[in-house]
PDB file of C-alpha atoms in Angstrom:
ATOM      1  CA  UNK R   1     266.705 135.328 169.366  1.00  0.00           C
ATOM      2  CA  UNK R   2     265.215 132.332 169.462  1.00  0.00           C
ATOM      3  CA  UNK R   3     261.765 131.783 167.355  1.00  0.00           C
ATOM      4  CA  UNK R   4     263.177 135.058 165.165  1.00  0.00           C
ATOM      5  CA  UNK R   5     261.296 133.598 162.277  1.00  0.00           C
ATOM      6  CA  UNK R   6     257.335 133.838 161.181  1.00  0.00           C
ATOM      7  CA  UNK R   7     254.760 133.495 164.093  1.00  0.00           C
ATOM      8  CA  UNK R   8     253.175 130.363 164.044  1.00  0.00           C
ATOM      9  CA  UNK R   9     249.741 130.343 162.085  1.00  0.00           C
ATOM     10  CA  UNK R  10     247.363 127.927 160.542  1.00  0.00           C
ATOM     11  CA  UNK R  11     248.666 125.886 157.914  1.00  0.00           C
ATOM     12  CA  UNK R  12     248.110 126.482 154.265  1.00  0.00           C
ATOM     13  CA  UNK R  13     245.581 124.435 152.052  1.00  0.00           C
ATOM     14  CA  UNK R  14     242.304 123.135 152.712  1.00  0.00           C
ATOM     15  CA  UNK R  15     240.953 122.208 155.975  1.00  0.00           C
ATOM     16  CA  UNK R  16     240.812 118.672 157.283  1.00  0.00           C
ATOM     17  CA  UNK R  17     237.530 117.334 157.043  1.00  0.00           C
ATOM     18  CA  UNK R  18     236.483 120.146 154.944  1.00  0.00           C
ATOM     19  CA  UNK R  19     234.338 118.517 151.357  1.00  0.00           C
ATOM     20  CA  UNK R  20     236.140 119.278 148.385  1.00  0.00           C
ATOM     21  CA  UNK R  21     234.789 121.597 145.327  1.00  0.00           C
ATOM     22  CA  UNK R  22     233.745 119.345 142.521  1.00  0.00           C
ATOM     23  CA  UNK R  23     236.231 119.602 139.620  1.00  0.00           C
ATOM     24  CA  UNK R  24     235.824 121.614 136.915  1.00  0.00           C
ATOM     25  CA  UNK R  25     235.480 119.526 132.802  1.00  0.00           C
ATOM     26  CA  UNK R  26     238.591 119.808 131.238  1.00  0.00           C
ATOM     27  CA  UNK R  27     239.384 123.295 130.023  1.00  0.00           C
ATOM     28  CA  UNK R  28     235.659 124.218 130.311  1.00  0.00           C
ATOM     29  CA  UNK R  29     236.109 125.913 133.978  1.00  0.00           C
ATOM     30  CA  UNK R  30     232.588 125.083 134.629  1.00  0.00           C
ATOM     31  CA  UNK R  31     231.691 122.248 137.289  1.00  0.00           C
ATOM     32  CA  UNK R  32     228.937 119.963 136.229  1.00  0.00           C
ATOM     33  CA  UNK R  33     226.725 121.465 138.855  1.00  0.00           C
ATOM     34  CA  UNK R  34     227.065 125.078 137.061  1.00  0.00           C
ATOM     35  CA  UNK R  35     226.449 123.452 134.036  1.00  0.00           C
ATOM     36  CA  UNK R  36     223.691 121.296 134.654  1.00  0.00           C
ATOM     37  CA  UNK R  37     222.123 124.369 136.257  1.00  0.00           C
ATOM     38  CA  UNK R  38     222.709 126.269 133.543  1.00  0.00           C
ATOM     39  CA  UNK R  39     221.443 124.124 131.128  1.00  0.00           C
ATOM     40  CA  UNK R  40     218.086 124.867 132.373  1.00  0.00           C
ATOM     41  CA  UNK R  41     218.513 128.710 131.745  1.00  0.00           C
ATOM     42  CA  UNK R  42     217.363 129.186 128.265  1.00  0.00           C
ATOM     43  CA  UNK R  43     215.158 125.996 128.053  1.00  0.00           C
ATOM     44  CA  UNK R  44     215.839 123.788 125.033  1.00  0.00           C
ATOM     45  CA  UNK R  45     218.309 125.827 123.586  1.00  0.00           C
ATOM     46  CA  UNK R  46     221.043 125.303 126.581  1.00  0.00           C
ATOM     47  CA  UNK R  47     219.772 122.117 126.533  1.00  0.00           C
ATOM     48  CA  UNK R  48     220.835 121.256 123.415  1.00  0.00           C
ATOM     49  CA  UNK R  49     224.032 123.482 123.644  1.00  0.00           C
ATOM     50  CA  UNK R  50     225.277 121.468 126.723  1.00  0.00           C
ATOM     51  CA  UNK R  51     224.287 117.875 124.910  1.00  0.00           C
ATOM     52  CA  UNK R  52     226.737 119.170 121.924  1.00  0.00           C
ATOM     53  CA  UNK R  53     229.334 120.921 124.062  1.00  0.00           C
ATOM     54  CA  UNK R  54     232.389 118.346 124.387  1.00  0.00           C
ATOM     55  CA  UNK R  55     233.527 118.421 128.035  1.00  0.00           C
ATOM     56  CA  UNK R  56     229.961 117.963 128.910  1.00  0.00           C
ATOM     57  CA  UNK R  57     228.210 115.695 126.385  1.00  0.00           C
ATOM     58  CA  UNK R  58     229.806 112.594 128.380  1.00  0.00           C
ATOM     59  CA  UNK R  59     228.820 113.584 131.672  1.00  0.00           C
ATOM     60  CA  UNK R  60     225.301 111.574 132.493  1.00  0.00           C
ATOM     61  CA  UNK R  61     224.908 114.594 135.286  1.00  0.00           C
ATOM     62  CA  UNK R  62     225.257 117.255 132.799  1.00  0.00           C
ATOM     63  CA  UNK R  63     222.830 115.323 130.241  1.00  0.00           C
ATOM     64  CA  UNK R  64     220.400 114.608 132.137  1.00  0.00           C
ATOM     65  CA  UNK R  65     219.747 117.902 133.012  1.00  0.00           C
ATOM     66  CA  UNK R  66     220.159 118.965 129.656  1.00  0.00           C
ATOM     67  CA  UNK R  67     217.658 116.837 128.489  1.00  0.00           C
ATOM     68  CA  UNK R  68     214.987 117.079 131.353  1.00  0.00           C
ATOM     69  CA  UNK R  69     215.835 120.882 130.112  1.00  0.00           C
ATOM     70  CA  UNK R  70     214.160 120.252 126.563  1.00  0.00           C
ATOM     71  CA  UNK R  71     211.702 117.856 127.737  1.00  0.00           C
ATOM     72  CA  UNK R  72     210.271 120.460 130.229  1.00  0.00           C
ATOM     73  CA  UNK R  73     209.981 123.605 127.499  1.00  0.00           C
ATOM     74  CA  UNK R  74     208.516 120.995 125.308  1.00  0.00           C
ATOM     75  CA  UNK R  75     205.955 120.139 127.386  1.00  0.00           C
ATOM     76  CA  UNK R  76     205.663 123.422 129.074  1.00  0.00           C
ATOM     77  CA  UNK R  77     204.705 124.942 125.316  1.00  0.00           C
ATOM     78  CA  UNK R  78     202.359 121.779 124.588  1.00  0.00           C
ATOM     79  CA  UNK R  79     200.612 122.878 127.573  1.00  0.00           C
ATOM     80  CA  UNK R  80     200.361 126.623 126.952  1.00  0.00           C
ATOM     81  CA  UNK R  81     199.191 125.500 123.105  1.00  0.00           C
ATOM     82  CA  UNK R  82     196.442 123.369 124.228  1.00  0.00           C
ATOM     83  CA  UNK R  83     195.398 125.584 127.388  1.00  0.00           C
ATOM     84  CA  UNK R  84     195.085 128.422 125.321  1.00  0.00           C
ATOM     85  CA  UNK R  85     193.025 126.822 122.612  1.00  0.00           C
ATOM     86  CA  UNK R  86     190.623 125.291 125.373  1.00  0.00           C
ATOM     87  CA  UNK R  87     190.224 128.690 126.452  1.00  0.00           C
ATOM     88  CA  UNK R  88     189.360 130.458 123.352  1.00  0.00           C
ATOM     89  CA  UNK R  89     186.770 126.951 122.950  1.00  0.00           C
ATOM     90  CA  UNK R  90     185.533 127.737 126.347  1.00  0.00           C
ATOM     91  CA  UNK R  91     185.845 131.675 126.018  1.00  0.00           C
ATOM     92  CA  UNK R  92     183.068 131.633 122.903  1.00  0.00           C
ATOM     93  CA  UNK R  93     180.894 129.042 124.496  1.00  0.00           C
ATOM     94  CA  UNK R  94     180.665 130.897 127.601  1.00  0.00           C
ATOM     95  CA  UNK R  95     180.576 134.560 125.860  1.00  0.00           C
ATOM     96  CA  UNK R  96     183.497 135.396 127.180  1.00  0.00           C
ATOM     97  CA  UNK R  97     182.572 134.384 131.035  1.00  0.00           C
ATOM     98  CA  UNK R  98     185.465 132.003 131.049  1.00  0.00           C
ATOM     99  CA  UNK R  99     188.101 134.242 129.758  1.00  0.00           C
ATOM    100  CA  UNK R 100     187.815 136.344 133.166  1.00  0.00           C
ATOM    101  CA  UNK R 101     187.952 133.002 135.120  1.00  0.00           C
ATOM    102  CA  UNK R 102     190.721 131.987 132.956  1.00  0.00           C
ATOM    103  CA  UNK R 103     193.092 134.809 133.715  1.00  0.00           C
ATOM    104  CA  UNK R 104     193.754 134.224 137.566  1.00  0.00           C
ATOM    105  CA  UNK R 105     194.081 130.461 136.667  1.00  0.00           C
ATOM    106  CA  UNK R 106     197.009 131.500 134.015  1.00  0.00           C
ATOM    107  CA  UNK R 107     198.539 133.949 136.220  1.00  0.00           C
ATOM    108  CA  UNK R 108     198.934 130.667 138.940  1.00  0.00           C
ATOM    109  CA  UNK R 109     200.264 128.506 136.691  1.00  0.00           C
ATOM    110  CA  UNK R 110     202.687 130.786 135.275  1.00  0.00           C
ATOM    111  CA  UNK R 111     204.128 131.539 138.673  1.00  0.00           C
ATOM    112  CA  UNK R 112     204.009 127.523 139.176  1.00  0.00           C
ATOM    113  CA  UNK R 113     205.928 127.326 136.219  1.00  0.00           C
ATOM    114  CA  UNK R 114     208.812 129.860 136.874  1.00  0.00           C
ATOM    115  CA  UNK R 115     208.723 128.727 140.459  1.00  0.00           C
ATOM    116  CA  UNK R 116     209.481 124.929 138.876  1.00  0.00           C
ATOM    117  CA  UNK R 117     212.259 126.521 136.646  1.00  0.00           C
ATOM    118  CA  UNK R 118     213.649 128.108 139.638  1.00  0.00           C
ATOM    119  CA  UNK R 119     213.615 124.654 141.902  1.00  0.00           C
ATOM    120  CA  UNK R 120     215.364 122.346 138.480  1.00  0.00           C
ATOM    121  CA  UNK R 121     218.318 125.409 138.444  1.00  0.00           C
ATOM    122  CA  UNK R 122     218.665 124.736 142.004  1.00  0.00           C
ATOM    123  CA  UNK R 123     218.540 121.603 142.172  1.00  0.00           C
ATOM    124  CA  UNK R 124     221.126 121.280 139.809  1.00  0.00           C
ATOM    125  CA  UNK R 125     223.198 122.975 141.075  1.00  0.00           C
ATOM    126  CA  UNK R 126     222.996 121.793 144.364  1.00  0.00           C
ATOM    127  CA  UNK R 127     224.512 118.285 142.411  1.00  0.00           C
ATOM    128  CA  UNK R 128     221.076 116.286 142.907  1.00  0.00           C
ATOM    129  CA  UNK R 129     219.218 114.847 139.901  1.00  0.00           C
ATOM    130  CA  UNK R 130     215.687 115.688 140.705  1.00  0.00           C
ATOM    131  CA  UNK R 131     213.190 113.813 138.206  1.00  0.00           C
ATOM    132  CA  UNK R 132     209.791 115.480 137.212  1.00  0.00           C
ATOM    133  CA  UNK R 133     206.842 112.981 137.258  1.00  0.00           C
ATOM    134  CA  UNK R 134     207.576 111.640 133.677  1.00  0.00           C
ATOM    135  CA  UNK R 135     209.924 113.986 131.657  1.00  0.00           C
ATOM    136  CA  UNK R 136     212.468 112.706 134.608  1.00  0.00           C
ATOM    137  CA  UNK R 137     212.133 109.255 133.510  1.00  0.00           C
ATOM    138  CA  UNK R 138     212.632 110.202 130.076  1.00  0.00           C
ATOM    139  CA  UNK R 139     215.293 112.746 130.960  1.00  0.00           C
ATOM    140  CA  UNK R 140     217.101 109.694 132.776  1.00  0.00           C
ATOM    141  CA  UNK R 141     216.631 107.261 130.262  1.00  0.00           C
ATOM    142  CA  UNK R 142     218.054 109.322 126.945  1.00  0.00           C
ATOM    143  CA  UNK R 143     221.036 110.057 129.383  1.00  0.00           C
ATOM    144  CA  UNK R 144     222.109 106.668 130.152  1.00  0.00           C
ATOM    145  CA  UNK R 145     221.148 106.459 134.175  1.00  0.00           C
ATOM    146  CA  UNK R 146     218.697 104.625 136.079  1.00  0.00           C
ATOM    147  CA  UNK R 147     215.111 106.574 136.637  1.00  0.00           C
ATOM    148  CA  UNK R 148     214.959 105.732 140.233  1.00  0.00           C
ATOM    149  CA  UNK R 149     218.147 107.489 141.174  1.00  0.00           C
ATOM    150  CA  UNK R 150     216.141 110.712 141.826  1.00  0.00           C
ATOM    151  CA  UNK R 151     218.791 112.730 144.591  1.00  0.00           C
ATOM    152  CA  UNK R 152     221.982 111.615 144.259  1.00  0.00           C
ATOM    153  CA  UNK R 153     224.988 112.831 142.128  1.00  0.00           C
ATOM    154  CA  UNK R 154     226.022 110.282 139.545  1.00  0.00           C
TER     155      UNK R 154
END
C-alpha cells in the first residue's frame, strides 16, 4: 500500500513567522518580563530581592523595574505621611469639617494608587519600560539606561 505510513500533518515546532517567547535567566525559569513584573508585587521588598538575586541583578530590564519598584513605595509612603499630617493640621483647624472632605479624597487616591500598581505590573510584563514622571528617571538612571527610552525593551 502505498502512503501505509502516518497521514500527513503539520510539522512540528514553532510556526513560521510566529515571535518567539523571551528566554528565561539562567536556571531562574523566570523571563525578565515575569520578573520585572513581579518585582513590583511587594513594593520595595521585591525590589530589593530582584536587585540582589543573581540571574537578574545584570539585567537593566529587570533593574529598572526593581528600582522604579522602591522608588514608587518610597514616595507612595512620603505621600501618605505628609497627607495624613496635613489632614490632622487641617482636621483641628476646621473642627473636624475637613476630615469628612478628606475621606472621599483618600478613598480616590488610594484607588489611583492601586490602579498605578496595577498598570507598572503590566507594563512590565508586557516587556515595556514605562517611566513615572520622575521616579522613572531615577529608576533609569540607578539602572544604567537612558531616561528617554520610555516603551521599548532593552
Amino acid at each position: 500500500m502505498p502512503g501505509s505510513g502516518p497521514a500527513p500533518g503539520p510539522i512540528p515546532g514553532p510556526m513560521p513567522g510566529a515571535m518567539q517567547a523571551p528566554m528565561p535567566a539562567a536556571g531562574a525559569g523566570l523571563t525578565p518580563n515575569v520578573a520585572g513584573a513581579l518585582a513590583y508585587l511587594v513594593g520595595a521588598i521585591t525590589g530589593i530581592l530582584f536587585l540582589v538575586i543573581d540571574p537578574f541583578k545584570a539585567d537593566r530590564f529587570v533593574r529598572f523595574h526593581a528600582f522604579q519598584s522602591i522608588f514608587f513605595n518610597l514616595a507612595w509612603i512620603a505621600f501618605w505621611i505628609v497627607w495624613m499630617i496635613v489632614g490632622l493640621v487641617l482636621g483641628a483647624v476646621s473642627h473636624g469639617l475637613f476630615f469628612i472632605i478628606q475621606l472621599p479624597i483618600n478613598l480616590l487616591v488610594t484607588v489611583g494608587g492601586f490602579c498605578i500598581w496595577i498598570y507598572l505590573m503590566y507594563s512590565a510584563y508586557q516587556g515595556k519600560t514605562f517611566q513615572l514622571p520622575v521616579i522613572g528617571a531615577l529608576a533609569a538612571t540607578q539602572a544604567g539606561i537612558a531616561p528617554a527610552t520610555t516603551g521599548q525593551r532593552l
